[in-house]
Amino acid sequence: MKIFSYNVNGIRAAMTKGFVEWLTAANPDVICLQEIKALESQIDLTAIEAAGYPYHYFHSAEKKGYSGVAILSKTKPKHVEVGAGIDYMDKEGRILRADYEDFSVMSLYLPSGTNIDRLDHKLQFMADFQEYINKLKQSYPNLIICGDYNICHEAIDIHDPVRNANVSGFLPVERKWLDNFLKSGFIDSFRFFNKEPHNYSWWSYRADARNNNKGWRIDYCLVAQPLESRLVRAAILPEAKHSDHCPILVEIKSADEK
């Protein structure tokens, strides 16, 4: 089971840059999208279905052209949960979950903290999200939470940890939250397999950052610890260039595979 995650920074824009053709070639079983910036009615679903994804689910923000998450799937989930039941989160279209036979996949778009008001909002979201997941995993222990967390966990995850020490996305309070979230029962699937530096998933559009690989690793597939024995591989795919982010993936074995 190949599960991808991709902040597309506007699904309609990404589709004009070859996203559907890439999706057909990459052929994930499930792909979580973030920052779709569109209503379902504005998206070319025919093209998505032709790529092999007849099951597509969206949670758009109330504000037009903003935020929003999606899950595209080759197989039909047993259940799809739109939102977290937390009003301020759900108005921004940031959480969507698909439940399969023996695991659940969540597409998450955690807020950025670009100014003091948004940072306060982000910190509140992080605290409430932790509480929400603590409760959720009692009923759904095999969670895979894929998405844009807008946080670099360690110095290895950012090209310039010294100069960015006081920048949102690498603040001590944000990093500590992510550290505690992992310790609450999740595995950073990429770091489970890869300990090397210079692996990033987002680059600024400024100063030719992507060509110089001056990036941040802020996209994660976090896998609940009960699934550890089923992990096969995880990767970052920087060659896909439909967004300022790139896709990431995790692959798991089915429950009956040895």
Coordinates of C-alpha atoms in Angstrom, one line a residue:
M1 CA 0.0 0.0 0.0
K2 CA 1.7 3.2 -1.2
I3 CA 0.4 6.3 0.6
F4 CA 1.5 9.7 -0.7
S5 CA 1.1 13.2 0.7
Y6 CA 1.5 16.5 -1.3
N7 CA 0.8 20.1 -0.5
V8 CA -0.1 21.2 -4.1
N9 CA -0.4 24.9 -3.3
G10 CA -3.6 25.1 -5.4
I11 CA -4.8 21.9 -7.1
R12 CA -6.1 23.8 -10.2
A13 CA -2.7 25.4 -10.7
A14 CA -0.9 22.1 -10.1
M15 CA -3.2 20.4 -12.7
T16 CA -2.0 22.9 -15.3
K17 CA 1.6 21.9 -14.5
G18 CA 1.2 18.2 -15.2
F19 CA 0.0 17.0 -11.8
V20 CA -2.5 14.5 -13.2
E21 CA 0.1 13.0 -15.6
W22 CA 2.5 12.7 -12.7
L23 CA -0.1 11.1 -10.5
T24 CA -0.9 8.5 -13.2
A25 CA 2.8 7.6 -13.4
A26 CA 3.5 7.6 -9.7
N27 CA 0.4 5.5 -9.1
P28 CA -0.1 5.7 -5.3
D29 CA -2.9 3.7 -3.7
V30 CA -3.9 6.8 -1.7
I31 CA -2.8 10.4 -1.9
C32 CA -3.5 13.1 0.7
L33 CA -3.5 16.6 -0.7
Q34 CA -3.2 19.9 1.2
E35 CA -3.8 23.5 0.3
I36 CA -6.1 22.6 -2.5
K37 CA -7.5 26.2 -2.5
A38 CA -10.7 25.1 -4.3
L39 CA -14.2 23.8 -3.9
E40 CA -14.9 20.3 -5.2
S41 CA -17.2 21.9 -7.8
Q42 CA -14.2 23.8 -9.2
I43 CA -11.9 20.7 -9.7
D44 CA -11.7 18.6 -12.9
L45 CA -12.8 15.3 -11.3
T46 CA -13.1 13.6 -14.7
A47 CA -9.3 13.9 -15.1
I48 CA -8.7 12.6 -11.6
E49 CA -11.0 9.7 -12.2
A50 CA -9.3 9.0 -15.5
A51 CA -6.0 8.8 -13.6
G52 CA -7.4 5.9 -11.6
Y53 CA -8.9 7.6 -8.6
P54 CA -12.7 7.1 -8.6
Y55 CA -12.9 7.8 -4.9
H56 CA -12.1 11.4 -4.1
Y57 CA -13.0 13.3 -1.0
F58 CA -12.6 17.0 -0.2
H59 CA -12.7 19.3 2.8
S60 CA -12.6 22.9 1.6
A61 CA -12.2 26.0 3.6
E62 CA -15.2 28.4 3.9
K63 CA -12.9 31.1 2.7
K64 CA -12.6 30.8 -1.1
G65 CA -9.2 30.1 -2.6
Y66 CA -7.7 29.2 0.8
S67 CA -6.4 26.1 2.6
G68 CA -8.4 22.8 2.1
V69 CA -7.5 19.1 2.0
A70 CA -8.4 16.1 0.0
I71 CA -7.9 12.4 -0.2
L72 CA -7.8 10.5 -3.6
S73 CA -8.1 6.7 -3.4
K74 CA -8.1 3.8 -5.8
T75 CA -10.3 1.8 -3.4
K76 CA -13.3 2.8 -1.5
P77 CA -12.7 3.5 2.2
K78 CA -15.1 2.0 4.8
H79 CA -15.7 5.5 6.1
V80 CA -14.7 9.1 5.5
E81 CA -14.7 11.6 8.3
V82 CA -14.7 15.3 7.2
G83 CA -13.2 17.6 9.8
A84 CA -12.5 17.1 13.5
G85 CA -15.7 18.4 14.9
I86 CA -13.8 21.4 16.1
D87 CA -15.5 24.5 14.6
Y88 CA -12.5 26.8 14.1
M89 CA -10.4 24.0 12.5
D90 CA -13.2 22.8 10.3
K91 CA -14.0 26.3 8.9
E92 CA -10.5 26.3 7.4
G93 CA -10.7 22.8 5.9
R94 CA -7.6 21.3 7.5
I95 CA -8.5 17.7 8.5
L96 CA -9.9 14.8 6.5
R97 CA -9.7 11.0 7.4
A98 CA -10.4 7.9 5.4
D99 CA -10.8 4.6 7.2
Y100 CA -9.8 1.4 5.5
E101 CA -9.9 -2.2 6.7
D102 CA -7.0 -2.2 9.1
F103 CA -5.7 1.4 9.1
S104 CA -6.8 5.0 8.7
V105 CA -5.2 7.8 6.7
M106 CA -5.6 11.4 7.6
S107 CA -4.7 14.4 5.4
L108 CA -3.6 17.3 7.7
Y109 CA -2.8 20.9 6.9
L110 CA -1.5 22.5 10.1
P111 CA -1.6 26.3 10.0
S112 CA 1.5 28.4 9.5
G113 CA 2.5 31.1 12.0
T114 CA 3.4 33.9 9.7
N115 CA 2.5 36.7 12.2
I116 CA 1.8 36.9 15.9
D117 CA -2.0 36.4 15.5
R118 CA -1.5 33.4 13.3
L119 CA 1.2 32.0 15.6
D120 CA -1.2 32.1 18.5
H121 CA -3.8 30.4 16.3
K122 CA -1.2 27.8 15.2
L123 CA -0.3 27.0 18.8
Q124 CA -3.9 26.7 19.8
F125 CA -4.5 24.4 16.9
M126 CA -1.5 22.2 17.8
A127 CA -2.7 21.8 21.4
D128 CA -6.3 21.0 20.3
F129 CA -5.1 18.6 17.6
Q130 CA -3.0 16.7 20.1
E131 CA -6.0 16.3 22.4
Y132 CA -8.2 15.3 19.4
I133 CA -5.6 12.6 18.3
N134 CA -5.2 11.3 21.8
K135 CA -8.9 10.5 21.9
L136 CA -9.1 9.3 18.3
K137 CA -6.4 6.7 18.5
Q138 CA -8.2 4.9 21.2
S139 CA -10.8 3.9 18.5
Y140 CA -8.4 4.1 15.6
P141 CA -5.0 2.9 16.7
N142 CA -3.6 2.4 13.2
L143 CA -3.5 6.0 12.2
I144 CA -1.3 7.4 9.5
I145 CA -1.3 11.2 9.6
C146 CA 0.1 12.7 6.4
G147 CA 0.4 16.3 5.6
D148 CA 2.0 19.7 5.9
Y149 CA 2.8 20.3 9.6
N150 CA 4.6 23.6 8.9
I151 CA 7.3 22.6 11.4
C152 CA 10.8 21.4 11.0
H153 CA 11.5 18.9 13.8
E154 CA 15.3 19.0 14.1
A155 CA 18.2 21.1 12.8
I156 CA 18.8 18.4 10.2
D157 CA 15.4 19.2 8.7
I158 CA 16.2 22.8 7.7
H159 CA 19.0 24.3 5.5
D160 CA 20.0 27.1 7.9
P161 CA 19.0 26.2 11.5
V162 CA 21.0 29.2 13.0
R163 CA 19.4 32.0 11.0
N164 CA 16.0 30.4 11.2
A165 CA 16.0 29.9 14.9
N166 CA 13.4 32.6 15.5
V167 CA 11.3 32.0 12.5
S168 CA 7.9 30.3 12.8
G169 CA 8.2 26.7 11.6
F170 CA 11.4 26.3 13.6
L171 CA 10.6 27.9 16.9
P172 CA 11.5 25.9 20.0
V173 CA 7.9 25.8 21.1
E174 CA 6.8 24.3 17.7
R175 CA 9.7 21.8 17.6
K176 CA 8.9 20.7 21.2
W177 CA 5.3 20.2 20.3
L178 CA 6.2 18.0 17.3
D179 CA 8.7 16.1 19.5
N180 CA 6.0 15.4 22.1
F181 CA 3.5 14.5 19.4
L182 CA 5.9 11.8 18.1
K183 CA 6.6 10.6 21.6
S184 CA 2.8 10.2 22.1
G185 CA 2.9 7.2 19.8
F186 CA 4.0 8.1 16.3
I187 CA 6.9 7.3 14.0
D188 CA 8.4 9.9 11.6
S189 CA 8.4 7.4 8.7
F190 CA 11.1 9.2 6.6
R191 CA 13.6 9.4 9.5
F192 CA 12.8 5.7 10.3
F193 CA 14.6 4.9 7.1
N194 CA 16.8 7.9 6.3
K195 CA 19.1 9.7 8.7
E196 CA 20.8 11.8 6.0
P197 CA 20.8 15.7 5.9
H198 CA 19.7 17.9 3.0
N199 CA 16.3 16.2 2.5
Y200 CA 13.6 18.8 2.2
S201 CA 10.0 19.0 1.1
W202 CA 9.5 22.8 0.8
W203 CA 11.5 25.6 -0.8
S204 CA 10.8 29.3 -0.9
Y205 CA 10.2 30.7 -4.4
R206 CA 12.8 33.4 -3.6
A207 CA 16.6 33.4 -4.3
D208 CA 16.5 30.2 -6.4
A209 CA 16.1 28.2 -3.1
R210 CA 14.9 25.0 -4.8
N211 CA 17.8 24.8 -7.3
N212 CA 20.2 25.5 -4.4
N213 CA 18.3 23.0 -2.2
K214 CA 17.9 25.5 0.6
G215 CA 14.7 24.0 1.9
W216 CA 12.7 22.9 4.9
R217 CA 11.3 19.4 5.7
I218 CA 7.8 20.3 7.0
D219 CA 5.8 17.5 5.3
Y220 CA 5.5 14.2 7.2
C221 CA 3.8 10.8 7.0
L222 CA 3.6 10.1 10.7
V223 CA 2.7 6.5 11.4
A224 CA 1.2 5.1 14.6
Q225 CA 3.6 2.8 16.5
P226 CA 1.4 -0.3 16.1
L227 CA 2.1 -0.2 12.4
E228 CA 5.9 -0.2 12.8
S229 CA 6.4 -3.8 11.7
R230 CA 4.5 -3.1 8.5
L231 CA 6.7 -0.2 7.3
V232 CA 8.4 -0.9 4.0
R233 CA 9.9 2.4 2.9
A234 CA 9.5 6.1 3.0
A235 CA 10.7 8.8 0.6
I236 CA 10.7 12.4 -0.5
L237 CA 10.2 13.0 -4.2
P238 CA 11.8 16.4 -5.1
E239 CA 11.7 15.8 -8.8
A240 CA 7.9 16.5 -8.8
K241 CA 7.6 20.2 -9.4
H242 CA 3.9 21.3 -9.4
S243 CA 4.2 23.3 -6.2
D244 CA 6.6 24.9 -3.8
H245 CA 6.4 21.6 -1.9
C246 CA 7.1 18.2 -3.2
P247 CA 5.4 14.9 -2.6
I248 CA 6.4 12.4 0.1
L249 CA 5.4 8.8 0.6
V250 CA 5.2 5.9 3.0
E251 CA 4.6 2.3 2.0
I252 CA 3.2 -0.3 4.4
K253 CA 2.6 -4.0 4.1
S254 CA -0.9 -5.4 4.4
A255 CA -1.7 -6.9 7.8
D256 CA -1.4 -10.5 6.5
E257 CA 2.0 -10.1 4.8
K258 CA 4.9 -11.6 6.6

